[in-house]
XYZ file of C-alpha atoms in Angstrom:
335
model
C 112.935 94.949 60.325
C 113.379 91.200 60.774
C 113.266 90.697 64.537
C 114.921 87.275 64.406
C 117.878 88.615 62.451
C 118.142 91.610 64.779
C 118.205 89.351 67.837
C 120.759 87.024 66.278
C 123.012 89.968 65.386
C 123.024 91.590 68.819
C 122.320 88.707 71.202
C 126.002 88.286 72.095
C 126.240 91.953 73.109
C 123.147 91.662 75.275
C 124.448 88.531 76.951
C 127.755 90.241 77.645
C 125.955 93.257 79.124
C 123.954 90.926 81.370
C 127.143 89.220 82.500
C 128.853 92.516 83.349
C 125.864 93.898 85.251
C 125.661 90.762 87.411
C 129.270 91.229 88.462
C 128.458 94.599 89.973
C 131.501 96.521 91.164
C 133.971 93.703 90.501
C 135.043 95.061 87.119
C 138.393 96.084 85.712
C 138.799 99.476 84.073
C 138.461 97.984 80.597
C 135.344 96.041 81.630
C 133.795 99.195 83.088
C 134.336 100.968 79.770
C 132.851 97.993 77.983
C 129.834 98.095 80.290
C 129.147 101.742 79.420
C 129.511 101.071 75.696
C 127.210 98.038 75.776
C 124.667 99.923 77.879
C 124.527 102.744 75.316
C 124.213 100.309 72.427
C 121.469 98.318 74.133
C 119.537 101.495 74.951
C 119.662 102.362 71.251
C 118.582 98.819 70.340
C 115.631 99.184 72.722
C 114.629 102.433 71.026
C 114.845 100.789 67.595
C 112.691 97.843 68.658
C 110.062 100.100 70.252
C 109.876 102.294 67.171
C 110.024 99.719 64.392
C 108.980 96.300 65.723
C 107.625 96.507 69.300
C 107.767 92.804 70.151
C 106.569 92.615 73.799
C 108.991 89.884 74.886
C 111.991 91.576 73.313
C 111.013 94.994 74.696
C 110.720 93.480 78.185
C 114.105 91.771 77.893
C 115.925 94.881 76.660
C 114.160 97.165 79.166
C 115.419 94.969 81.992
C 118.949 94.975 80.584
C 118.973 98.762 80.184
C 117.659 99.264 83.716
C 120.270 96.934 85.210
C 123.005 98.495 83.108
C 122.075 101.969 84.280
C 122.051 100.814 87.898
C 125.458 99.178 87.489
C 126.909 102.361 85.992
C 125.364 104.777 88.484
C 125.832 102.446 91.447
C 122.233 102.990 92.590
C 118.740 101.824 91.791
C 115.177 102.716 92.556
C 113.487 100.251 94.911
C 110.372 98.603 93.551
C 108.198 100.372 96.118
C 109.451 103.719 94.879
C 108.569 102.858 91.292
C 105.074 101.849 92.436
C 104.737 105.120 94.341
C 105.838 107.116 91.289
C 103.323 105.271 89.155
C 100.355 106.075 91.383
C 101.387 109.594 92.394
C 102.671 110.867 89.047
C 102.458 108.738 85.906
C 98.924 107.393 86.102
C 97.153 110.540 87.394
C 99.083 112.673 84.887
C 98.059 110.373 82.030
C 94.400 110.604 83.092
C 94.583 114.378 83.528
C 96.254 114.969 80.157
C 93.634 112.886 78.336
C 90.720 114.775 79.935
C 89.867 116.553 76.664
C 88.976 113.133 75.283
C 87.325 111.265 78.132
C 85.182 114.112 79.522
C 83.369 114.636 76.175
C 83.054 110.845 75.825
C 81.430 110.746 79.270
C 79.022 113.612 78.565
C 77.883 112.197 75.219
C 77.480 108.669 76.629
C 75.443 109.863 79.601
C 73.254 111.998 77.329
C 72.580 108.994 75.084
C 71.826 106.853 78.148
C 69.297 109.397 79.454
C 67.584 109.747 76.067
C 67.211 105.959 75.759
C 65.934 105.646 79.343
C 63.301 108.349 78.808
C 62.281 106.806 75.482
C 61.875 103.329 76.949
C 60.044 104.590 80.038
C 57.598 106.693 78.068
C 56.745 104.464 75.093
C 54.954 101.138 75.672
C 55.650 100.088 72.083
C 59.377 100.357 72.667
C 59.107 98.246 75.808
C 57.044 95.682 73.895
C 59.820 95.406 71.327
C 62.329 94.708 74.103
C 60.453 91.791 75.630
C 57.064 90.357 76.546
C 55.093 91.606 79.518
C 56.134 88.537 81.544
C 59.802 89.029 80.673
C 59.691 92.707 81.647
C 57.938 91.792 84.880
C 60.658 89.245 85.702
C 63.213 91.973 85.132
C 61.584 94.818 87.064
C 59.582 93.251 89.900
C 60.853 93.442 93.515
C 63.604 90.870 93.823
C 63.586 90.447 90.048
C 66.503 89.993 87.704
C 67.585 93.640 87.820
C 68.013 93.454 91.598
C 69.063 89.855 92.102
C 71.938 90.261 89.637
C 73.995 91.961 92.333
C 73.659 89.090 94.771
C 74.254 86.116 92.484
C 76.779 83.907 94.210
C 79.332 84.717 96.930
C 80.449 88.348 97.026
C 84.120 87.520 96.462
C 83.502 85.487 93.300
C 81.011 88.084 92.064
C 83.624 90.820 92.580
C 86.173 88.821 90.599
C 83.696 88.262 87.773
C 82.694 91.924 87.648
C 86.325 93.056 87.704
C 87.247 90.705 84.856
C 84.312 91.848 82.735
C 84.945 95.552 83.320
C 88.671 95.158 82.741
C 87.895 93.469 79.419
C 85.625 96.353 78.365
C 88.304 98.885 79.355
C 91.003 96.933 77.515
C 88.804 96.835 74.400
C 88.452 100.610 74.508
C 92.158 101.159 75.161
C 93.878 98.815 72.757
C 91.341 98.591 69.911
C 91.230 102.363 69.668
C 94.003 102.063 67.116
C 91.334 100.935 64.622
C 90.438 104.611 64.147
C 88.419 104.517 67.391
C 85.499 102.631 65.838
C 85.470 99.727 68.360
C 85.506 102.313 71.154
C 82.429 104.061 69.803
C 80.701 100.675 69.521
C 81.559 99.771 73.128
C 80.268 103.117 74.418
C 77.046 102.714 72.451
C 76.366 99.234 73.839
C 77.133 100.420 77.370
C 74.727 103.375 77.084
C 72.069 101.246 75.376
C 72.065 98.520 78.039
C 72.016 100.941 80.957
C 69.352 103.128 79.333
C 67.050 100.181 78.599
C 67.239 98.804 82.155
C 66.746 102.213 83.792
C 63.863 102.972 81.424
C 62.148 99.637 82.067
C 62.491 100.008 85.834
C 61.193 103.587 85.651
C 58.154 102.468 83.676
C 57.452 99.966 86.468
C 57.638 102.761 89.047
C 60.948 101.490 90.417
C 63.453 103.795 88.746
C 64.664 105.088 92.100
C 65.509 101.524 93.136
C 67.568 101.004 89.985
C 69.419 104.289 90.416
C 70.123 103.317 94.026
C 71.668 100.068 92.781
C 73.694 101.628 89.982
C 75.191 104.701 91.624
C 77.268 103.104 94.441
C 79.615 101.329 92.046
C 78.552 102.822 88.725
C 80.025 106.271 89.241
C 83.594 105.010 89.537
C 83.066 102.145 87.089
C 81.689 104.370 84.342
C 84.398 106.957 84.955
C 87.030 104.263 84.383
C 85.280 103.104 81.200
C 85.024 106.697 79.935
C 88.725 107.290 80.636
C 89.592 104.103 78.757
C 87.328 105.148 75.885
C 88.825 108.630 75.715
C 92.332 107.188 75.685
C 91.367 104.735 72.937
C 89.838 107.533 70.853
C 93.009 109.581 71.316
C 95.054 106.606 70.119
C 92.793 106.269 67.092
C 93.161 109.962 66.278
C 96.947 109.612 66.507
C 96.721 107.241 63.546
C 94.899 109.939 61.572
C 96.905 112.949 62.760
C 100.254 112.241 64.465
C 101.102 115.945 64.547
C 104.684 116.986 63.940
C 106.009 113.567 64.955
C 106.322 110.640 62.622
C 103.320 108.307 62.821
C 105.528 105.511 64.185
C 106.962 107.670 66.954
C 103.586 109.158 67.854
C 101.972 105.714 68.093
C 104.878 104.383 70.169
C 104.556 107.247 72.667
C 100.779 107.043 72.843
C 100.950 103.252 73.058
C 103.175 103.395 76.134
C 100.729 105.819 77.756
C 97.927 103.351 76.981
C 99.812 100.657 78.904
C 100.195 103.028 81.872
C 96.467 103.759 81.690
C 95.563 100.067 81.484
C 97.492 99.225 84.646
C 96.010 102.141 86.578
C 92.450 101.529 85.443
C 92.708 97.870 86.400
C 93.194 99.056 89.993
C 90.323 101.554 89.713
C 88.005 98.856 88.381
C 89.099 96.527 91.164
C 87.811 99.103 93.674
C 84.516 99.532 91.812
C 84.151 95.744 91.660
C 84.524 95.509 95.435
C 81.856 98.181 95.892
C 79.524 96.390 93.460
C 79.971 93.099 95.300
C 79.889 94.246 98.909
C 78.125 97.635 99.031
C 75.544 97.652 96.221
C 73.639 94.487 97.340
C 74.011 95.183 101.060
C 71.038 95.892 103.280
C 72.289 99.386 104.113
C 70.006 102.364 103.459
C 70.133 103.705 99.928
C 71.619 107.020 101.045
C 74.502 105.209 102.715
C 75.275 103.080 99.660
C 74.987 106.014 97.262
C 76.995 108.178 99.655
C 79.859 105.678 99.573
C 79.828 105.684 95.777
C 79.769 109.481 95.608
C 82.597 109.775 98.149
C 84.806 107.322 96.244
C 84.090 109.105 92.952
C 84.928 112.511 94.422
C 88.135 111.118 95.928
C 89.194 109.752 92.537
C 88.464 113.013 90.706
C 90.320 115.023 93.346
C 93.233 112.604 92.977
C 93.320 113.124 89.199
C 92.838 116.879 89.203
C 95.314 117.581 92.021
C 98.136 115.045 91.768
C 97.647 114.596 88.031
C 97.508 118.317 87.300
C 100.567 118.991 89.441
C 102.572 116.172 87.842
C 101.554 117.307 84.353
C 102.688 120.863 85.075
C 106.041 119.465 86.169
C 106.435 117.748 82.805
C 105.074 114.259 83.529
C 103.259 112.818 80.507
C 102.392 109.322 81.718
C 105.192 107.812 79.629
C 108.475 106.174 80.571
C 111.250 108.402 81.847
C 113.659 109.500 79.141
C 116.388 107.383 80.751
C 114.216 104.274 80.453
C 112.927 104.927 76.968
C 116.338 104.661 75.362
C 117.883 106.840 72.692
C 115.748 107.919 69.782
C 116.716 107.360 66.189
C 117.219 110.528 64.142
C 114.395 111.270 61.733
C 114.417 113.189 58.509
C 112.563 116.473 58.516
């Protein structure tokens, strides 16, 4: 479909719908009928664009028009705070819960690889020698060395912002590049496990593995969980390309793609929390058990949130996608 031609063909209808919705209740009977007709047409246009040519700007424009048209017809609207509440109490936790068959295996495999690498590095001097010279390893592992000082480089607020940006980028890579058959996701998980395993192994060989674990766990539990969820979602998206099920590939990718957007927004908030912990808790002078305890408590709270609110919402039919009224009408498909 040529998007420019489509816009040129229907732009007048969309403008007219926008005009009628701005007038609210000050409509004649004929204008009210016209409003309903234009609303239905625009909802169908939105469905066509999402299915055939999901241009982000056009989808945003038509989504807004459909939402305002529905509000004008029904005479009511959902306040923004209610939409935010629905997102965090239903859509996001349901999306995470429903993708658990993908992200839990991704987490288990990644952690297993990380442990194997850490044990290998800690137990084999030749491996450590291939990583760096004795002086370089000493700079990394000594008290106050690079492995520890990393968490206190610069003001805590700027460090938190930097960590959040980096982690959000990793999560976005896993989420959106999963469409390439999941290969970029597997690469990101491998690099993540490799880096963590090498550092833990090197610190363990220096007799300071407990210090490294004490630095990683406060923020790492929640941070890695978010990365694993993003990876699982990206792998699911990649598998949708291979096997869309009974749906057409276009429809399956559109539905899964909208769930990916929901996941991206939610995980950005999760990673923001882990970034704050990494900036303010991990490098603090508090006892290790306090710092680790905070990380464990936050991780447990997140998992309880997913497996209670998410499970309940999923049982009630929530799939982490747009409501049917927002998604527009679907085009008929041949069997």
